[in-house]
């Protein structure tokens, strides 16, 4: 593999002359400028919502560093605040074998007037027939808005400004870009990688023949090394500017890496072919920079091989080790192979070094309590000393320092969504819920069981952990700036939904939320999975919020459900917590949230209210946000339902947006 400033003597003379007239370095430099220009355009599109977000001073500091904060006294209602009377609940309807979706489950409470005896009337607080969006439905909501159970009239002192996202401004375009081609690949992602591929192929073939002038592909590969390395870091500048987490850019990191490996092989094979034809292959390998090129080729191919899903999913430690060693050797070999490549390598090394420094700053060494949740098949990790510094929907990377995790368990670092709210009034620290899904998480679950036995025997047993983060989250989107919210969670995706709902409840209590309706839908396989979370759900529903809150749990496997149903029937579930057999009818649920957001905003329109900076849409509906975290099929269903919302209703409510939390990394 020739140094990229020189062309092998075995290359035809015409190609050598063309190479001498064409400035390869300047050409690929211009290619990088094009990539930066595209990034700049995307950043410009994200600026309006970013500006709206950062008009609120707390947003400058939230979601950056985990820390310990003094817990404020829980919000107490002013005695002079008028509190609406509670509507008497005169009927409780119970049916553990309700129809699939939309049926009635445990303690589905309805007023006699609202309940009509069919499964079409199910809705938050029983105030709305999901299939009716006429004026009577709005009138019903307006009559009940001041008498909803627990609803409190309070002064909104610091409402977040709301800025419509591009998905609300251009809903049809957004819908098509979110269509799934295959798991993990949407039309939008495919468009991005296709455009990038065209740019790389154009750069590799313009005035160049890869068979007679393979030096060009080497230049292209080196120019994209910083792109691959930067997108591999947890704290990368493009993500910060765009307001997206590293996990959402990971698909582009993998694809760009594959193109770099392809370009490296084209570059190498072109010279190997020429040397073999000329019979000078062995002679060329005695030259130091050619040997360095061969080493770089081997490293690139090794990285590509161990980056496949098989190694990532089955042997994650091997994947990480080969990545670290391979990248270090690869960058060193590139510098030895071609001096003009050094600036690109230095950019990549600088980005990686910055990331390591920031990751060190964002890491906390703490003591954690472990609890095994048998019904959920999860391990609950609570870190009491870390109680602030994250936003709802963010995740952390945790490393458990215990011999119970095995010889090399301490070396593994895994991401998990945060399942608690920052500065919880219950004095609860950072909480993670880790599903037992692999070797590492199974060892963690077993360790939690042993910890419980030790505590039962009078021993205080916990583990030391390294927690790094927070990362990810909703970016520039402010959930509290919308008028309605629907959160859909599948299985362990409940961790994201819990954190988001708890955060919105706290903001509602402080008068910092525009939300009028919050709906949480959790889909599980077995109804017994609800049992460990009943206290958490009860605490959420017991808060005296202005927004209506309803939680529905749907179980999809009835084979072993009888024992769990019997256990659950022994003690009534809280009002507004319902259990249903079968999958939910998400379209009807979303329609209900839209109707409530529109009607309640209309009811309040005549009463001016104070708003925070910006005051955008302070009297009308501010849209509905749909948050989803679960298997790919669930996310596809949510996207389809959001895309199917009628344009008139979408405009009436101020837009319907969707936030998809990455389910598993």
XYZ file of C-alpha atoms in Angstrom:
665
model
C 0.000 0.000 0.000
C 1.689 3.090 -1.208
C 2.115 6.250 0.742
C -0.680 8.382 -0.544
C 1.555 11.127 -1.784
C 3.313 8.706 -4.120
C 1.996 6.469 -6.821
C 3.524 3.043 -7.269
C 5.988 2.599 -10.102
C 3.836 -0.209 -11.418
C 1.001 2.227 -12.049
C 0.659 3.311 -15.696
C 2.432 6.527 -16.557
C -0.766 8.258 -17.663
C -2.275 7.725 -14.237
C 0.871 9.050 -12.579
C 0.647 12.186 -14.654
C -3.022 12.601 -13.825
C -2.278 12.102 -10.127
C 0.441 14.747 -10.222
C -1.978 17.306 -11.709
C -4.869 16.451 -9.387
C -4.438 17.526 -5.739
C -5.737 14.498 -3.853
C -5.367 16.072 -0.407
C -7.280 19.222 -1.309
C -10.027 17.168 -2.952
C -10.794 15.009 0.101
C -10.474 18.096 2.302
C -13.290 19.634 0.263
C -15.257 16.435 0.790
C -15.005 16.947 4.558
C -16.126 20.539 4.104
C -19.254 19.271 2.340
C -19.969 16.930 5.254
C -19.543 19.829 7.689
C -21.837 22.005 5.566
C -24.588 19.382 5.703
C -24.149 19.160 9.472
C -24.409 22.951 9.717
C -27.704 22.921 7.803
C -29.126 20.291 10.160
C -28.001 22.341 13.152
C -29.761 25.402 11.726
C -32.994 23.419 11.520
C -32.664 22.479 15.197
C -31.855 25.999 16.415
C -35.432 27.293 16.915
C -36.334 24.547 19.373
C -32.890 24.719 20.996
C -33.317 28.461 21.519
C -36.775 27.891 23.017
C -35.402 25.277 25.377
C -32.501 27.386 26.606
C -34.673 30.404 27.338
C -35.315 28.521 30.592
C -32.303 28.864 32.858
C -32.589 25.383 34.480
C -32.206 23.734 31.078
C -28.607 24.990 30.906
C -27.630 22.758 33.814
C -29.995 19.771 33.714
C -28.805 16.527 32.175
C -25.086 17.280 32.350
C -23.553 15.933 35.576
C -24.838 13.554 38.222
C -24.580 15.017 41.703
C -26.088 15.198 45.167
C -28.561 18.005 45.822
C -30.504 19.200 48.794
C -34.116 18.095 48.509
C -36.597 20.940 48.717
C -39.642 20.646 50.913
C -42.488 19.067 48.904
C -44.790 21.594 47.316
C -47.641 22.552 49.617
C -50.829 23.965 48.178
C -51.698 27.526 49.113
C -54.668 27.602 51.458
C -56.234 30.317 49.333
C -56.062 28.201 46.193
C -59.527 27.077 45.205
C -59.787 23.319 45.077
C -62.467 21.720 42.962
C -64.788 19.198 44.566
C -64.311 15.534 43.802
C -66.823 13.771 41.619
C -68.426 10.873 43.478
C -67.599 7.527 41.944
C -70.787 5.548 42.058
C -69.826 2.551 39.979
C -66.834 0.237 39.798
C -66.824 -2.215 36.952
C -64.585 -5.286 37.145
C -63.841 -7.851 34.482
C -60.477 -9.683 34.443
C -61.344 -11.312 31.118
C -62.138 -8.156 29.212
C -61.942 -8.040 25.409
C -58.670 -7.249 23.709
C -57.864 -3.604 24.256
C -60.279 -0.896 25.255
C -62.135 -3.208 27.642
C -62.601 -2.781 31.371
C -60.124 -4.180 33.840
C -59.558 -4.032 37.554
C -61.276 -1.014 39.089
C -62.180 0.716 35.866
C -64.173 3.473 37.549
C -66.874 5.349 35.682
C -69.593 7.731 36.716
C -73.080 6.349 36.090
C -73.646 9.043 33.498
C -70.432 8.409 31.582
C -70.552 4.611 31.496
C -72.651 3.282 28.625
C -72.083 -0.459 28.955
C -69.790 -0.910 25.936
C -66.058 -1.261 25.594
C -65.926 1.872 23.471
C -66.287 4.256 26.383
C -62.989 3.547 28.075
C -60.883 6.639 28.537
C -58.896 8.479 31.143
C -61.137 9.052 34.169
C -64.118 7.760 32.208
C -65.001 11.183 30.878
C -64.909 10.507 27.163
C -66.059 7.953 24.642
C -62.878 7.276 22.635
C -64.767 6.947 19.380
C -66.526 10.292 19.688
C -64.879 13.549 18.867
C -68.011 15.639 18.403
C -69.066 18.739 20.267
C -70.861 16.647 22.904
C -67.569 15.025 23.854
C -66.015 18.443 24.278
C -68.993 19.603 26.290
C -68.676 16.569 28.538
C -65.031 17.372 29.161
C -65.809 21.009 29.846
C -68.413 20.006 32.411
C -65.994 17.694 34.157
C -62.804 19.715 33.888
C -63.377 21.469 37.198
C -64.537 18.341 38.977
C -61.969 15.765 37.992
C -60.758 13.812 40.956
C -57.804 15.463 42.566
C -57.552 18.303 40.046
C -56.323 21.474 41.658
C -56.509 24.977 40.304
C -53.087 26.576 40.706
C -51.227 29.524 39.323
C -48.817 28.592 36.555
C -45.808 30.709 37.348
C -43.161 29.429 34.951
C -44.718 27.621 32.042
C -42.211 26.362 29.479
C -42.404 27.980 26.071
C -43.551 25.652 23.337
C -42.049 25.504 19.872
C -43.460 23.153 17.274
C -41.051 20.593 15.918
C -40.545 19.940 12.235
C -42.619 16.769 12.560
C -45.605 18.982 13.475
C -44.893 21.563 10.778
C -44.365 18.933 8.056
C -46.305 15.901 9.353
C -46.572 14.080 6.023
C -42.851 14.327 5.331
C -42.044 13.261 8.869
C -44.378 10.267 8.613
C -42.714 8.943 5.462
C -39.221 9.501 6.830
C -40.121 7.407 9.890
C -41.439 4.436 7.909
C -39.525 1.265 8.731
C -37.679 -0.533 5.960
C -36.280 -3.185 8.268
C -35.657 -3.304 12.035
C -33.389 -0.400 12.941
C -33.593 1.259 9.524
C -36.154 3.903 8.612
C -36.612 5.795 5.359
C -34.937 8.827 6.919
C -31.865 6.871 7.945
C -31.727 5.179 4.556
C -31.806 8.580 2.847
C -28.901 9.804 4.999
C -26.699 6.771 4.349
C -27.576 6.816 0.637
C -26.556 10.454 0.296
C -23.344 9.751 2.211
C -22.613 6.742 0.012
C -23.081 8.806 -3.154
C -20.673 11.437 -1.818
C -18.012 8.844 -0.944
C -18.340 6.981 -4.254
C -18.181 10.254 -6.173
C -15.054 11.262 -4.272
C -13.469 7.896 -4.957
C -14.179 7.737 -8.681
C -13.959 11.337 -9.932
C -11.004 11.482 -12.368
C -9.705 8.275 -10.831
C -9.646 4.581 -11.688
C -9.533 2.380 -8.571
C -7.694 -0.335 -10.537
C -4.931 1.854 -11.964
C -4.888 4.660 -9.410
C -5.870 3.178 -6.006
C -4.237 6.025 -4.106
C -7.518 8.000 -4.250
C -9.444 5.446 -2.164
C -6.720 5.671 0.488
C -7.188 9.431 0.707
C -10.963 9.025 0.977
C -10.593 6.441 3.759
C -8.253 8.608 5.808
C -10.450 11.701 5.399
C -13.398 9.852 6.964
C -11.509 8.425 9.943
C -12.362 11.499 12.094
C -16.046 11.070 11.184
C -16.037 7.461 12.378
C -14.125 8.201 15.591
C -16.160 11.293 16.521
C -19.472 9.463 16.097
C -18.137 6.591 18.223
C -17.624 8.841 21.258
C -20.264 9.260 23.955
C -19.734 13.028 24.128
C -19.558 14.126 20.504
C -19.951 17.641 19.158
C -22.475 16.799 16.378
C -24.806 15.228 18.935
C -24.519 18.229 21.248
C -25.314 20.639 18.422
C -28.231 18.598 17.112
C -29.622 17.808 20.555
C -29.488 14.024 20.097
C -27.685 11.339 22.056
C -24.787 9.266 20.810
C -27.015 6.195 20.608
C -29.092 7.850 17.864
C -25.982 8.565 15.785
C -24.527 5.113 16.254
C -26.105 3.792 13.067
C -24.134 6.365 11.051
C -20.918 5.511 12.911
C -21.291 1.865 11.921
C -22.111 2.634 8.307
C -19.300 5.158 7.880
C -16.936 2.630 9.429
C -17.926 0.014 6.864
C -17.301 2.439 4.007
C -13.883 3.292 5.432
C -12.985 -0.407 5.616
C -14.191 -0.853 2.035
C -12.088 2.083 0.840
C -9.027 0.769 2.701
C -9.375 -2.616 1.009
C -9.830 -1.070 -2.441
C -6.727 1.030 -1.816
C -4.683 -1.979 -0.688
C -5.890 -4.478 -3.276
C -5.112 -2.075 -6.104
C -1.460 -1.952 -5.114
C -1.239 -5.655 -4.222
C -2.607 -6.505 -7.693
C -0.105 -4.184 -9.433
C 2.813 -5.498 -7.390
C 1.824 -9.118 -8.007
C 1.607 -8.575 -11.776
C 5.017 -6.896 -11.754
C 6.500 -9.553 -9.470
C 7.624 -6.961 -6.888
C 5.252 -7.746 -4.012
C 7.958 -9.105 -1.667
C 10.302 -6.282 -2.563
C 7.738 -3.621 -1.666
C 7.016 -5.196 1.727
C 10.599 -4.459 2.773
C 9.783 -0.729 2.683
C 8.693 0.454 6.210
C 5.718 2.585 5.194
C 4.364 -0.233 3.023
C 4.546 -2.614 6.004
C 2.722 -0.025 8.077
C 0.029 0.097 5.392
C -0.346 -3.680 5.558
C -0.747 -3.492 9.343
C -3.420 -0.803 8.918
C -5.237 -3.047 6.440
C -5.255 -5.981 8.877
C -6.494 -3.776 11.733
C -9.328 -2.359 9.632
C -10.509 -5.829 8.620
C -10.245 -7.133 12.192
C -12.355 -4.203 13.410
C -14.978 -4.888 10.752
C -15.114 -8.591 11.625
C -15.512 -8.108 15.379
C -18.052 -5.307 14.890
C -20.746 -7.636 13.603
C -23.899 -8.140 15.670
C -22.777 -11.659 16.618
C -19.776 -10.385 18.556
C -21.588 -7.336 19.949
C -24.462 -9.409 21.321
C -22.726 -12.636 22.315
C -19.193 -11.544 23.248
C -19.402 -7.866 24.100
C -16.106 -7.884 25.997
C -14.290 -9.247 22.945
C -15.947 -6.581 20.802
C -14.782 -3.792 23.129
C -11.236 -5.171 23.525
C -10.675 -5.599 19.782
C -12.062 -2.124 19.153
C -9.725 -0.444 21.610
C -6.600 -2.332 20.539
C -7.472 -2.253 16.845
C -8.155 1.497 16.723
C -4.942 2.368 18.586
C -2.799 0.238 16.262
C -4.712 1.412 13.190
C -4.180 5.121 13.895
C -0.502 4.566 14.618
C -0.043 2.550 11.425
C -1.769 5.250 9.360
C 0.683 7.866 10.651
C 3.646 5.632 9.770
C 2.146 4.816 6.384
C 1.461 8.376 5.197
C 2.702 11.643 6.694
C -0.068 13.778 5.088
C -2.600 11.643 7.014
C -1.311 12.823 10.401
C -3.690 15.853 10.680
C -6.716 13.604 10.218
C -5.410 11.197 12.836
C -4.750 14.047 15.248
C -8.333 15.266 14.867
C -9.603 11.776 15.654
C -7.269 11.405 18.638
C -8.274 14.839 19.940
C -11.981 13.980 19.755
C -11.392 10.673 21.514
C -9.242 12.295 24.214
C -11.905 14.940 24.861
C -14.513 12.216 25.171
C -12.415 10.268 27.698
C -11.896 13.405 29.795
C -15.616 14.208 29.794
C -16.495 10.607 30.610
C -14.128 10.742 33.578
C -15.734 13.988 34.770
C -19.215 12.469 34.388
C -18.360 9.308 36.347
C -19.392 8.839 39.983
C -18.111 6.240 42.426
C -20.945 5.313 44.786
C -22.606 2.679 46.945
C -25.734 1.028 45.529
C -28.547 -1.089 46.955
C -29.718 -4.067 44.905
C -33.224 -5.554 44.909
C -34.352 -8.533 42.861
C -37.813 -8.018 41.323
C -38.790 -11.611 40.628
C -42.114 -10.851 38.911
C -40.434 -8.477 36.489
C -37.253 -10.479 36.059
C -35.344 -7.286 36.808
C -32.782 -5.978 39.247
C -33.539 -2.663 40.899
C -30.436 -0.588 41.570
C -30.739 2.478 43.777
C -27.855 4.881 44.357
C -28.982 7.028 47.315
C -26.174 9.600 47.184
C -26.903 10.512 43.554
C -30.265 12.248 43.429
C -29.947 14.997 40.803
C -28.377 15.980 37.518
C -30.414 14.084 34.929
C -33.430 14.740 32.733
C -36.350 12.401 32.265
C -35.591 9.863 29.553
C -31.824 9.886 29.957
C -29.679 6.845 30.688
C -26.420 6.075 32.443
C -23.692 3.510 31.960
C -22.971 1.422 35.031
C -20.044 -0.745 36.063
C -20.542 -3.021 39.095
C -17.389 -3.517 41.173
C -18.094 -6.850 42.820
C -16.532 -10.285 42.760
C -20.042 -11.644 42.412
C -20.034 -10.439 38.811
C -17.209 -12.808 37.868
C -13.542 -12.346 37.113
C -14.087 -9.794 34.374
C -17.580 -8.555 35.246
C -16.121 -5.357 36.674
C -14.705 -4.530 33.238
C -18.122 -4.471 31.561
C -20.045 -1.201 31.344
C -23.721 -1.366 30.382
C -26.336 1.344 29.650
C -29.686 1.498 31.450
C -32.465 4.074 31.421
C -33.009 6.030 34.624
C -36.325 5.046 36.210
C -36.608 7.827 38.798
C -37.054 11.575 38.864
C -34.294 13.968 39.853
C -34.658 15.598 43.271
C -37.471 13.256 44.218
C -39.517 14.529 47.182
C -39.492 10.944 48.463
C -35.730 11.300 48.933
C -35.197 8.522 46.425
C -31.855 8.427 44.678
C -31.023 7.409 41.147
C -32.899 4.207 40.291
C -32.172 1.746 37.503
C -34.194 -1.320 36.561
C -32.036 -3.851 34.744
C -33.806 -6.632 32.879
C -32.288 -10.091 33.132
C -31.429 -10.639 29.473
C -27.844 -11.888 29.275
C -24.908 -13.270 31.232
C -23.992 -9.992 32.914
C -27.540 -9.042 33.891
C -28.204 -12.604 35.126
C -25.181 -12.377 37.417
C -26.452 -9.012 38.628
C -29.869 -10.526 39.399
C -28.272 -13.391 41.354
C -26.094 -10.896 43.213
C -29.216 -8.948 44.201
C -30.795 -12.100 45.618
C -27.718 -12.812 47.708
C -27.749 -9.211 48.892
C -31.341 -9.582 50.092
C -30.439 -12.725 52.029
C -27.554 -10.874 53.657
C -29.774 -7.984 54.716
C -32.348 -10.420 56.096
C -29.581 -11.854 58.287
C -28.718 -8.440 59.669
C -25.842 -7.622 57.311
C -25.773 -4.432 55.304
C -24.811 -5.719 51.896
C -24.541 -3.567 48.802
C -22.160 -3.055 45.939
C -19.799 -0.366 44.798
C -20.548 0.979 41.350
C -19.163 3.400 38.811
C -21.957 5.382 37.194
C -21.226 7.355 34.055
C -23.617 9.826 32.530
C -26.217 11.003 31.989
C -26.610 10.554 28.239
C -29.374 10.669 25.645
C -32.844 11.848 26.498
C -35.372 14.008 24.641
C -32.787 16.581 23.559
C -34.347 19.963 22.815
C -37.886 18.608 23.268
C -39.643 19.726 26.459
C -42.393 17.265 27.398
C -43.910 19.770 29.836
C -44.481 22.303 27.038
C -47.153 20.136 25.376
C -50.857 20.044 26.236
C -51.134 16.252 26.221
C -48.768 13.298 26.623
C -49.108 9.616 25.808
C -46.345 7.275 26.922
C -46.298 3.737 25.541
C -43.925 1.220 27.098
C -43.294 -2.419 26.350
C -41.752 -4.638 29.048
C -38.624 -3.061 30.509
C -39.345 0.099 28.527
C -41.406 1.144 31.554
C -38.231 2.641 33.036
C -38.314 5.450 30.487
C -42.043 6.060 30.976
C -41.785 6.092 34.773
C -39.041 8.680 34.754
C -40.918 10.877 32.282
C -44.267 10.730 34.086
C -42.745 11.305 37.528
C -40.859 14.310 36.195
C -44.014 15.754 34.657
C -45.906 15.252 37.916
C -43.280 17.208 39.844
C -43.326 20.001 37.278
C -47.114 20.080 37.447
C -46.972 20.486 41.221
C -44.556 23.396 40.812
C -46.737 25.049 38.184
C -44.190 24.453 35.427
C -46.209 22.265 33.076
C -48.763 22.950 30.342
C -50.021 19.359 30.314
C -53.728 18.709 30.777
C -53.735 14.981 30.149
C -51.125 12.272 30.761
C -51.753 8.700 29.669
C -49.369 5.826 30.372
C -49.857 2.506 28.577
C -47.697 -0.421 29.667
C -47.746 -3.687 27.723
C -46.491 -6.792 29.557
C -46.658 -10.517 29.031
C -47.851 -11.514 32.506
C -50.130 -9.490 34.833
C -47.896 -10.405 37.774
C -45.392 -7.882 36.429
C -47.700 -5.158 37.687
C -47.416 -6.188 41.355
C -43.941 -4.741 42.153
C -44.831 -1.382 40.582
C -48.214 -0.872 42.256
C -46.658 1.294 45.031
C -44.928 3.469 42.428
C -48.068 3.851 40.342
C -50.104 4.577 43.468
C -47.707 7.323 44.464
C -47.965 8.916 41.010
C -51.765 8.813 40.973
C -52.069 10.127 44.529
C -50.440 13.445 43.611
C -52.839 16.382 43.455
C -52.005 17.407 39.915
C -53.866 19.712 37.589
C -53.365 17.279 34.710
C -55.457 14.137 34.548
C -53.330 11.005 34.844
C -54.375 7.529 33.809
C -52.284 4.347 33.763
C -53.401 1.231 31.917
C -51.559 -2.081 31.963
C -52.206 -4.653 29.242
C -51.086 -8.277 29.485
C -50.763 -10.396 26.350
C -50.368 -13.938 27.742
C -53.264 -15.356 29.729
C -51.851 -18.843 30.246
C -50.432 -18.259 33.740
C -52.480 -15.187 34.565
C -55.039 -16.694 36.932
C -52.827 -16.761 40.018
C -51.702 -13.181 39.435
C -55.272 -12.034 38.838
C -56.340 -13.707 42.057
C -53.581 -11.916 43.955
C -54.454 -8.572 42.418
C -58.166 -8.980 43.132
C -57.521 -9.303 46.884
C -56.822 -5.585 47.145
C -58.452 -3.005 44.886
C -56.125 -1.144 42.573
C -55.938 2.638 42.832
C -58.381 4.673 40.835
C -57.077 5.416 37.335
C -54.865 2.311 37.357
C -56.501 -0.348 35.207
C -55.539 -3.815 34.033
C -56.690 -5.251 30.711
C -56.283 -8.482 28.804
C -54.949 -8.134 25.267
C -53.157 -5.432 23.391
C -54.203 -1.801 23.741
C -56.037 0.201 21.124
C -53.466 2.939 20.882
C -55.344 4.862 18.205
C -58.326 5.304 20.519
C -56.075 6.192 23.439
C -54.294 8.866 21.425
C -57.623 10.212 20.219
C -58.753 10.550 23.822
C -55.604 12.448 24.799
C -56.058 14.804 21.831
C -59.691 15.456 22.748
C -58.848 16.212 26.364
C -55.956 18.487 25.417
C -58.190 20.441 23.025
C -61.209 20.663 25.307
C -59.333 21.586 28.470
C -57.278 24.188 26.609
C -60.531 25.643 25.288
C -61.935 25.735 28.812
C -58.918 27.657 30.079
C -58.726 29.989 27.088
C -60.990 32.536 28.695
C -58.806 32.727 31.814
C -55.442 34.370 31.126
C -52.518 32.686 32.791
C -48.981 33.662 33.406
C -46.282 32.105 31.302
C -42.549 31.869 31.314
C -40.138 33.264 28.814
C -41.521 33.323 25.343
C -45.136 32.679 26.240
C -45.697 30.881 22.943
C -49.216 29.428 22.631
C -50.057 30.382 26.207
C -53.823 30.004 25.721
C -54.364 27.470 22.931
C -53.423 23.785 22.676
C -49.673 23.210 22.453
C -49.715 19.802 20.824
C -49.477 16.207 22.015
C -46.259 14.280 22.553
C -46.160 10.499 22.180
C -43.220 8.819 23.907
C -42.532 5.182 23.119
C -39.959 2.736 24.444
C -40.177 -0.938 23.633
C -39.554 -3.537 20.934
C -39.264 -2.432 17.333
C -42.782 -3.590 16.493
C -44.258 -1.380 19.203
C -42.357 1.643 17.898
C -43.599 0.887 14.374
C -47.198 0.773 15.625
C -46.764 4.075 17.453
C -45.342 5.750 14.352
C -48.230 4.469 12.231
C -50.817 5.711 14.707
C -49.244 9.156 14.947
C -49.017 9.383 11.158
C -52.689 8.410 10.796
C -54.010 11.321 12.885
C -56.399 13.433 10.825
C -54.853 16.672 9.599
C -57.686 18.796 11.015
C -57.382 17.262 14.471
C -53.614 17.533 14.277
C -53.901 21.234 13.505
C -56.574 21.715 16.162
C -54.402 20.329 18.947
C -51.240 22.074 17.775
C -49.475 19.051 16.279
C -48.717 15.485 17.323
C -45.070 14.538 17.759
C -43.354 11.297 18.669
C -40.230 10.638 20.709
C -38.719 7.180 20.386
C -36.420 6.021 23.124
C -33.790 3.524 22.014
C -34.763 0.081 23.379
C -31.524 -1.742 24.111
C -28.069 -0.728 22.901
